CSV table of C-alpha atoms in Angstrom, one decimal:
chain,number,residue,atom,x,y,z
A,1,MET,CA,123.3,204.1,-46.7
A,2,HIS,CA,126.2,202.1,-45.4
A,3,ASP,CA,129.9,202.2,-46.1
A,4,ASN,CA,130.8,200.3,-49.2
A,5,PRO,CA,133.9,198.3,-48.3
A,6,THR,CA,135.9,196.9,-51.2
A,7,ALA,CA,138.8,194.5,-51.5
A,8,ASP,CA,141.1,197.4,-51.2
A,9,GLY,CA,139.1,199.4,-48.7
A,10,PRO,CA,138.8,199.3,-44.9
A,11,ARG,CA,137.7,196.2,-43.1
A,12,ARG,CA,136.1,195.9,-39.8
A,13,SER,CA,138.1,194.9,-36.8
A,14,GLU,CA,138.1,191.3,-35.6
A,15,PRO,CA,134.6,190.1,-34.9
A,16,ARG,CA,133.5,189.7,-31.3
A,17,TRP,CA,133.1,186.2,-30.0
A,18,VAL,CA,129.9,186.1,-27.8
A,19,ASP,CA,129.4,183.1,-25.5
A,20,THR,CA,128.1,184.7,-22.3
A,21,ARG,CA,124.8,186.4,-21.4
A,22,GLY,CA,126.6,189.7,-20.5
A,23,GLU,CA,128.3,189.8,-23.9
A,24,LEU,CA,125.0,189.0,-25.7
A,25,ASP,CA,123.2,191.7,-23.8
A,26,ALA,CA,125.8,194.2,-24.9
A,27,VAL,CA,125.3,193.2,-28.6
A,28,ILE,CA,121.5,193.4,-28.2
A,29,ALA,CA,121.8,196.9,-26.7
A,30,GLU,CA,123.7,198.0,-29.9
A,31,LEU,CA,121.3,196.3,-32.2
A,32,LEU,CA,118.4,198.0,-30.6
A,33,THR,CA,119.8,201.4,-31.9
A,34,VAL,CA,120.1,200.5,-35.6
A,35,ASP,CA,117.7,200.5,-38.5
A,36,GLU,CA,119.2,197.5,-40.2
A,37,TYR,CA,121.5,194.5,-39.5
A,38,ALA,CA,122.8,191.5,-41.4
A,39,LEU,CA,122.3,187.9,-40.1
A,40,ASP,CA,123.4,184.5,-41.2
A,41,THR,CA,123.5,181.1,-39.5
A,42,GLU,CA,125.7,177.9,-39.5
A,43,PHE,CA,123.9,174.7,-38.7
A,44,HIS,CA,124.0,171.0,-39.0
A,45,GLY,CA,121.1,168.7,-39.9
A,46,GLU,CA,122.7,165.4,-40.9
A,47,ARG,CA,122.1,163.6,-37.7
A,48,THR,CA,119.2,165.3,-36.1
A,49,TYR,CA,115.5,165.7,-36.9
A,50,TYR,CA,115.7,169.4,-36.6
A,51,PRO,CA,118.8,171.3,-37.8
A,52,THR,CA,121.1,172.1,-34.9
A,53,LEU,CA,122.0,175.8,-34.8
A,54,ALA,CA,125.8,176.0,-34.3
A,55,LEU,CA,126.6,179.7,-34.9
A,56,LEU,CA,124.9,183.0,-35.4
A,57,GLN,CA,126.6,185.8,-37.3
A,58,ILE,CA,125.3,189.4,-37.0
A,59,ALA,CA,126.7,192.6,-38.5
A,60,TRP,CA,125.6,196.1,-38.1
A,61,PRO,CA,127.1,199.4,-39.3
A,62,ASN,CA,129.6,199.6,-36.4
A,63,GLY,CA,130.1,196.0,-35.4
A,64,LEU,CA,130.2,192.3,-36.1
A,65,ALA,CA,129.6,189.5,-33.7
A,66,LEU,CA,129.8,185.7,-33.8
A,67,ILE,CA,127.3,184.3,-31.2
A,68,ASP,CA,127.7,180.8,-29.9
A,69,PRO,CA,124.2,179.3,-29.4
A,70,LEU,CA,125.8,176.2,-27.9
A,71,ALA,CA,127.0,178.3,-24.9
A,72,VAL,CA,124.4,181.0,-24.5
A,73,ASP,CA,120.6,181.2,-24.7
A,74,ILE,CA,119.9,183.3,-27.7
A,75,THR,CA,116.2,183.8,-27.1
A,76,PRO,CA,116.8,187.4,-25.8
A,77,LEU,CA,117.5,188.3,-29.5
A,78,GLY,CA,113.7,188.3,-29.9
A,79,ALA,CA,113.8,191.8,-28.6
A,80,VAL,CA,115.7,192.9,-31.7
A,81,PHE,CA,113.3,190.9,-33.9
A,82,ASP,CA,110.4,192.8,-32.4
A,83,THR,CA,111.7,196.2,-33.6
A,84,GLU,CA,111.1,197.7,-37.1
A,85,ALA,CA,114.8,197.2,-38.0
A,86,VAL,CA,115.3,195.3,-41.2
A,87,MET,CA,117.1,192.0,-41.1
A,88,VAL,CA,119.3,191.5,-44.2
A,89,VAL,CA,119.9,187.9,-45.2
A,90,HIS,CA,121.1,186.0,-48.3
A,91,ALA,CA,118.9,183.0,-49.3
A,92,GLY,CA,117.5,183.2,-45.8
A,93,ASP,CA,114.5,180.8,-46.0
A,94,GLN,CA,116.1,178.1,-44.0
A,95,ASP,CA,117.6,180.6,-41.6
A,96,MET,CA,114.1,181.8,-40.9
A,97,THR,CA,112.9,178.3,-40.1
A,98,ILE,CA,115.8,177.7,-37.8
A,99,LEU,CA,115.4,181.1,-36.0
A,100,GLN,CA,111.7,180.4,-35.6
A,101,ARG,CA,112.5,177.3,-33.7
A,102,ALA,CA,115.5,178.6,-31.8
A,103,ILE,CA,114.1,182.0,-30.7
A,104,GLY,CA,110.4,181.5,-31.0
A,105,ARG,CA,109.7,184.4,-33.4
A,106,LEU,CA,110.9,186.0,-36.6
A,107,PRO,CA,111.8,189.6,-37.5
A,108,ARG,CA,109.1,191.9,-38.7
A,109,ARG,CA,110.9,192.8,-41.9
A,110,ILE,CA,113.6,191.1,-44.0
A,111,PHE,CA,115.5,192.0,-47.1
A,112,ASP,CA,116.9,188.9,-48.9
A,113,THR,CA,119.7,189.8,-51.2
A,114,GLN,CA,119.3,186.7,-53.3
A,115,ILE,CA,115.6,187.5,-53.9
A,116,ALA,CA,116.5,191.1,-54.7
A,117,ALA,CA,119.1,190.0,-57.2
A,118,GLY,CA,116.4,188.1,-59.1
A,119,PHE,CA,114.6,191.4,-59.6
A,120,CYS,CA,117.8,193.0,-60.9
A,121,GLY,CA,118.3,190.4,-63.6
A,122,LEU,CA,121.1,188.7,-61.8
A,123,GLY,CA,119.5,185.3,-61.5
A,124,THR,CA,119.8,183.5,-58.1
A,125,PRO,CA,123.5,184.1,-57.3
A,126,SER,CA,125.5,182.7,-54.5
A,127,LEU,CA,126.7,185.2,-51.9
A,128,LEU,CA,130.3,184.9,-53.3
A,129,ASN,CA,129.1,185.9,-56.8
A,130,LEU,CA,126.9,188.7,-55.5
A,131,ALA,CA,129.8,190.2,-53.5
A,132,GLU,CA,132.0,190.2,-56.5
A,133,LYS,CA,129.3,191.9,-58.7
A,134,ILE,CA,128.0,194.5,-56.3
A,135,VAL,CA,130.9,195.4,-53.9
A,136,ARG,CA,133.9,194.0,-55.8
A,137,VAL,CA,134.9,191.8,-52.9
A,138,GLU,CA,136.2,188.2,-53.3
A,139,LEU,CA,134.9,186.3,-50.3
A,140,ALA,CA,136.8,183.2,-49.0
A,141,LYS,CA,135.4,179.9,-50.0
A,142,GLY,CA,134.4,177.8,-47.1
A,143,ASP,CA,134.9,174.1,-46.4
A,144,ARG,CA,131.5,172.4,-46.9
A,145,LEU,CA,132.6,169.7,-44.4
A,146,THR,CA,133.3,172.1,-41.6
A,147,ASP,CA,131.8,170.9,-38.3
A,148,TRP,CA,130.5,174.1,-36.8
A,149,THR,CA,129.6,172.4,-33.5
A,150,LYS,CA,133.2,171.8,-32.6
A,151,ARG,CA,134.9,174.2,-30.2
A,152,PRO,CA,137.0,176.1,-30.3
A,153,LEU,CA,136.6,177.4,-33.8
A,154,SER,CA,139.8,178.2,-35.6
A,155,ASP,CA,140.7,181.8,-36.6
A,156,ALA,CA,140.1,180.7,-40.2
A,157,GLN,CA,136.7,179.4,-39.4
A,158,ARG,CA,135.8,182.6,-37.6
A,159,ARG,CA,137.0,184.8,-40.5
A,160,TYR,CA,135.0,182.7,-43.0
A,161,ALA,CA,131.9,182.9,-40.8
A,162,ALA,CA,132.3,186.7,-40.4
A,163,GLY,CA,132.6,187.0,-44.2
A,164,ASP,CA,129.0,185.8,-44.6
A,165,VAL,CA,127.7,189.0,-43.1
A,166,GLU,CA,130.6,191.5,-43.3
A,167,TYR,CA,129.5,193.0,-46.6
A,168,LEU,CA,125.9,192.1,-46.6
A,169,LEU,CA,124.6,195.5,-45.7
A,170,SER,CA,126.6,197.1,-48.5
A,171,ILE,CA,125.4,194.5,-51.0
A,172,ALA,CA,121.8,195.3,-49.9
A,173,ASP,CA,122.5,199.0,-50.5
A,174,GLY,CA,123.8,198.3,-54.0
A,175,LEU,CA,120.8,196.2,-54.9
A,176,ARG,CA,118.4,198.8,-53.6
A,177,ARG,CA,120.0,201.4,-55.8
A,178,ARG,CA,119.5,199.3,-58.8
A,179,LEU,CA,116.0,198.4,-57.9
A,180,THR,CA,115.1,202.0,-57.2
A,181,GLN,CA,116.4,203.0,-60.7
A,182,SER,CA,114.3,200.3,-62.3
A,183,GLY,CA,111.2,201.0,-60.2
A,184,ARG,CA,111.2,197.5,-58.8
A,185,LEU,CA,112.2,198.1,-55.2
A,186,ALA,CA,108.6,197.6,-54.0
A,187,TRP,CA,108.3,194.4,-55.9
A,188,ALA,CA,111.4,192.9,-54.2
A,189,GLU,CA,110.4,194.1,-50.8
A,190,GLY,CA,106.9,192.6,-51.3
A,191,GLU,CA,108.4,189.3,-52.3
A,192,CYS,CA,110.7,189.3,-49.2
A,193,ASP,CA,107.6,190.0,-47.0
A,194,GLU,CA,105.8,187.2,-48.7
A,195,ARG,CA,108.6,184.7,-48.0
A,196,LEU,CA,108.8,185.8,-44.4
A,197,ARG,CA,105.1,185.1,-43.9
A,198,ARG,CA,105.4,181.5,-45.1
A,199,ASP,CA,104.0,178.8,-42.8
A,200,ARG,CA,106.9,177.4,-40.8
A,201,GLU,CA,105.0,175.2,-38.4
A,202,ARG,CA,105.7,171.5,-38.4
A,203,PRO,CA,103.7,169.7,-41.1
A,204,ASP,CA,101.0,167.4,-40.1
A,205,PRO,CA,102.7,163.9,-39.7
A,206,ARG,CA,99.8,162.4,-41.7
A,207,THR,CA,101.2,164.3,-44.8
A,208,ALA,CA,104.6,162.7,-44.5
A,209,TRP,CA,103.6,160.0,-47.1
A,210,TRP,CA,103.4,162.8,-49.7
A,211,LYS,CA,107.2,162.7,-49.8
A,212,ILE,CA,107.3,159.0,-50.7
A,213,LYS,CA,108.4,158.6,-54.3
A,214,GLY,CA,105.5,157.5,-56.5
A,215,HIS,CA,102.9,158.2,-53.7
A,216,ARG,CA,100.3,159.4,-56.3
A,217,GLN,CA,100.4,156.0,-57.9
A,218,LEU,CA,99.3,154.2,-54.7
A,219,ARG,CA,95.8,152.8,-54.7
A,220,GLY,CA,93.4,151.2,-52.3
A,221,LYS,CA,94.6,150.2,-48.8
A,222,ALA,CA,98.2,151.0,-49.8
A,223,ARG,CA,97.5,154.7,-49.4
A,224,GLY,CA,96.2,154.2,-45.8
A,225,VAL,CA,99.2,152.0,-45.0
A,226,ALA,CA,101.5,154.7,-46.4
A,227,GLN,CA,99.9,157.4,-44.4
A,228,GLU,CA,100.0,155.6,-41.1
A,229,VAL,CA,103.5,154.1,-41.4
A,230,ALA,CA,105.1,157.3,-42.7
A,231,ALA,CA,103.4,159.3,-39.8
A,232,TRP,CA,104.7,156.7,-37.3
A,233,ARG,CA,108.2,157.1,-38.7
A,234,GLU,CA,108.0,160.9,-38.6
A,235,LEU,CA,106.8,161.0,-35.0
A,236,ARG,CA,109.4,158.5,-33.8
A,237,ALA,CA,112.2,160.4,-35.5
A,238,GLU,CA,111.0,163.7,-34.0
A,239,ALA,CA,110.8,162.1,-30.5
A,240,ARG,CA,114.4,160.8,-30.8
A,241,ASP,CA,115.7,163.9,-32.7
A,242,ILE,CA,117.1,161.8,-35.5
A,243,PRO,CA,116.6,161.8,-39.3
A,244,THR,CA,113.6,159.8,-40.5
A,245,ARG,CA,116.0,157.5,-42.5
A,246,PHE,CA,117.6,156.5,-39.2
A,247,VAL,CA,114.2,155.1,-38.1
A,248,VAL,CA,113.3,153.2,-41.3
A,249,SER,CA,115.1,153.6,-44.6
A,250,ASP,CA,113.1,154.8,-47.6
A,251,MET,CA,113.7,151.4,-49.2
A,252,ALA,CA,112.3,149.5,-46.2
A,253,LEU,CA,109.3,151.9,-46.0
A,254,ALA,CA,108.5,151.2,-49.6
A,255,GLY,CA,108.6,147.5,-48.9
A,256,ILE,CA,106.3,147.8,-45.9
A,257,ILE,CA,103.8,149.8,-47.9
A,258,ALA,CA,103.9,147.3,-50.8
A,259,ARG,CA,103.6,144.2,-48.7
A,260,ALA,CA,101.6,145.3,-45.7
A,261,PRO,CA,103.1,142.8,-43.2
A,262,ARG,CA,100.9,141.3,-40.6
A,263,THR,CA,103.5,139.4,-38.5
A,264,ARG,CA,107.0,139.8,-37.3
A,265,ASP,CA,108.1,137.1,-39.8
A,266,ASP,CA,106.4,139.0,-42.6
A,267,LEU,CA,108.2,142.1,-41.5
A,268,ALA,CA,111.6,140.3,-41.4
A,269,SER,CA,111.2,139.2,-45.0
A,270,ILE,CA,111.2,142.8,-46.3
A,271,ARG,CA,114.3,144.1,-47.8
A,272,GLY,CA,116.0,146.8,-45.7
A,273,ILE,CA,114.4,145.6,-42.4
A,274,ASP,CA,117.2,144.9,-39.9
A,275,GLY,CA,117.4,143.7,-36.3
A,276,ARG,CA,116.7,147.1,-34.8
A,277,LEU,CA,113.2,147.1,-36.4
A,278,LEU,CA,112.4,143.6,-35.2
A,279,ARG,CA,112.8,144.4,-31.5
A,280,ASP,CA,109.9,144.0,-29.2
A,281,ASP,CA,109.5,147.8,-28.7
A,282,VAL,CA,109.6,148.6,-32.5
A,283,ALA,CA,108.1,145.7,-34.5
A,284,PRO,CA,104.6,145.9,-32.8
A,285,GLU,CA,104.5,149.7,-33.5
A,286,ILE,CA,105.2,149.1,-37.2
A,287,LEU,CA,102.7,146.3,-37.5
A,288,GLY,CA,100.2,148.4,-35.5
A,289,ALA,CA,100.6,151.3,-38.0
A,290,VAL,CA,100.2,148.9,-40.9
A,291,GLU,CA,97.0,147.5,-39.4
A,292,ARG,CA,95.6,151.0,-38.7
A,293,GLY,CA,96.4,152.1,-42.3
A,294,ALA,CA,94.8,149.0,-43.9
A,295,ALA,CA,91.6,149.8,-41.9
A,296,LEU,CA,91.6,153.5,-42.7
A,297,GLU,CA,88.4,154.8,-44.2
A,298,PRO,CA,88.7,156.7,-47.5
A,299,ASP,CA,87.5,159.9,-45.8
A,300,ALA,CA,90.3,159.7,-43.2
A,301,LEU,CA,93.0,159.9,-45.9
A,302,VAL,CA,94.9,163.1,-46.0
A,303,LEU,CA,95.5,163.6,-49.7
A,304,ALA,CA,98.1,165.9,-51.3
A,305,PRO,CA,96.7,168.9,-53.1
A,306,ARG,CA,96.3,168.3,-56.8
A,307,ASP,CA,99.0,169.9,-58.8
A,308,ASP,CA,97.7,168.9,-62.2
A,309,ASN,CA,95.3,170.7,-64.5
A,310,ASP,CA,92.2,169.9,-66.4
A,311,ARG,CA,93.7,167.7,-69.1
A,312,SER,CA,91.9,169.7,-71.8
A,313,LEU,CA,94.0,172.6,-70.7
A,314,GLY,CA,97.3,170.7,-70.8
A,315,PRO,CA,98.4,172.1,-74.3
A,316,ALA,CA,97.4,175.6,-73.3
A,317,VAL,CA,99.4,175.4,-70.0
A,318,THR,CA,102.5,174.2,-71.8
A,319,VAL,CA,102.4,177.1,-74.3
A,320,ILE,CA,101.6,179.6,-71.5
A,321,ALA,CA,104.6,178.3,-69.5
A,322,ALA,CA,106.8,178.9,-72.5
A,323,TRP,CA,105.4,182.4,-72.8
A,324,LEU,CA,106.1,183.1,-69.1
A,325,SER,CA,109.7,182.0,-69.5
A,326,GLN,CA,110.0,184.4,-72.5
A,327,ARG,CA,108.3,187.1,-70.6
A,328,ALA,CA,110.7,186.8,-67.7
A,329,SER,CA,113.6,187.2,-70.1
A,330,GLU,CA,112.0,190.3,-71.7
A,331,LEU,CA,111.6,191.8,-68.2
A,332,ASP,CA,115.1,190.8,-67.2
A,333,LEU,CA,113.7,188.9,-64.2
A,334,GLU,CA,114.6,185.6,-62.8
A,335,ALA,CA,111.9,183.2,-64.2
A,336,SER,CA,111.3,181.6,-60.8
A,337,VAL,CA,110.7,185.1,-59.3
A,338,LEU,CA,108.1,186.0,-62.0
A,339,ALA,CA,106.1,182.8,-61.8
A,340,SER,CA,106.5,179.1,-60.9
A,341,ARG,CA,104.7,176.2,-62.4
A,342,ALA,CA,102.7,176.0,-59.2
A,343,ASP,CA,101.7,179.6,-59.6
A,344,LEU,CA,100.5,179.0,-63.1
A,345,THR,CA,98.6,175.8,-62.1
A,346,GLU,CA,96.8,177.7,-59.3
A,347,LEU,CA,95.8,180.5,-61.6
A,348,VAL,CA,94.5,178.1,-64.2
A,349,ASN,CA,92.6,175.9,-61.7
A,350,THR,CA,91.3,178.5,-59.3
A,351,GLY,CA,91.8,182.0,-60.8
A,352,ALA,CA,93.6,182.9,-57.6
A,353,GLY,CA,97.2,182.9,-56.2
A,354,ARG,CA,100.2,185.1,-56.7
A,355,LEU,CA,99.6,185.7,-60.4
A,356,ALA,CA,96.1,187.2,-59.6
A,357,SER,CA,97.3,190.0,-57.3
A,358,GLY,CA,100.0,192.5,-56.8
A,359,TRP,CA,102.6,193.5,-59.5
A,360,ARG,CA,102.4,190.0,-61.1
A,361,ALA,CA,98.7,190.5,-62.0
A,362,SER,CA,99.3,193.3,-64.5
A,363,LEU,CA,102.5,191.8,-65.9
A,364,VAL,CA,101.3,188.3,-66.5
A,365,GLY,CA,98.2,187.3,-64.5
A,366,GLU,CA,95.7,189.5,-66.4
A,367,PRO,CA,97.1,188.6,-69.9
A,368,ILE,CA,96.9,184.9,-69.0
A,369,GLU,CA,93.3,185.3,-67.8
A,370,ALA,CA,92.4,187.0,-71.0
A,371,LEU,CA,94.0,184.2,-73.0
A,372,LEU,CA,92.1,181.5,-71.0
A,373,HIS,CA,88.8,183.3,-71.5
A,374,GLY,CA,89.3,183.8,-75.2
A,375,ARG,CA,90.0,187.5,-75.1
A,376,ALA,CA,93.6,187.2,-76.3
A,377,VAL,CA,95.6,184.8,-78.5
A,378,LEU,CA,99.2,183.7,-78.6
A,379,GLY,CA,101.0,183.9,-81.9
A,380,LEU,CA,104.5,183.3,-83.3
A,381,THR,CA,106.5,186.2,-84.5
A,382,ASP,CA,110.1,186.9,-85.6
A,383,GLY,CA,110.1,183.9,-87.9
A,384,GLY,CA,108.6,181.6,-85.4
A,385,ARG,CA,111.3,182.3,-82.7
A,386,ARG,CA,109.1,184.4,-80.4
A,387,LEU,CA,105.6,184.0,-78.8
A,388,GLU,CA,103.5,187.1,-78.8
A,389,LEU,CA,100.3,187.6,-76.8
A,390,ARG,CA,97.8,190.0,-78.4
A,391,SER,CA,94.1,190.8,-78.2
A,392,ASP,CA,91.8,188.5,-80.1
A,393,SER,CA,90.5,190.7,-82.9
A,394,ARG,CA,87.9,188.2,-84.1
């Protein structure tokens, strides 16, 4: 267990500022001796295709460092990731994606305090809320508009950044104690492992059109045009490291898909198309993508996985979703931790997925399967205020 600092208790000394290889090597040497460390990142993604990592905060039982990835290559941290030490994070999914790109690997084990909080009946709290509840510390609120790429960082910025990891190990200890008492520690650790294993590779550019609003309503050649033009936009944005909206706005993209322009004049008439997109090096690429899309054979379309159910099961799914929500409340679990709509859809459509294995199977997966196969029924109890699933006695 780690020391449990409180608002009135001892605080660490000022964090180290690390911006040279020698200083980074010294931090790594210390991290290689610990079983657990806390990590957080600061990044910006408003003007680049991939988020720009601007600061890396790491705390361990006897130290805290702020590492400047703009000044020093942080890939040597991969040696720490390769150990069995647990990385403690809070809402770390995006941190994992950024670390995968910046360092080329991920830690073998993580403990996400936001995920763990959901198994303690605490919902999906912010780090500020969790620090108050678990270690009775009031963390400073940061400025959402802070530009973490500017140097030097002020003392206030450094203190705020350090606060994101300073108490994280103690928070993790507090959550583990609660989870151990409730018998749910293995559940939370399993969920953290599952999140860590998520596919973080760059999506196929041909799937970019799935993000277009109303893409499921597109028909005929419009689907091919959407696939090819959206893929062109994605690849151009990646090559120039700019957001896709800086290449072609969503409004202009929708117009191109709807009108399938064949000439530069056709393109110019579409709302949202400006002079940049009519240049000799851009317009032919857009028109070429439109032409390829219009000629695309149906079997070359990359379609989004269906997320709907057999329509005959629609009423049953609606009722089951309501029971799942009630079940989460009964178990004092965050509803999204117990099961998502996608989890339910996958179970209904395929009989597989997260609800068909692990701890979820016995709690909700098997009862739902029994219901779908006529071995159980749902009924109203408590004056119609509560759903109850029980064996079918017919």
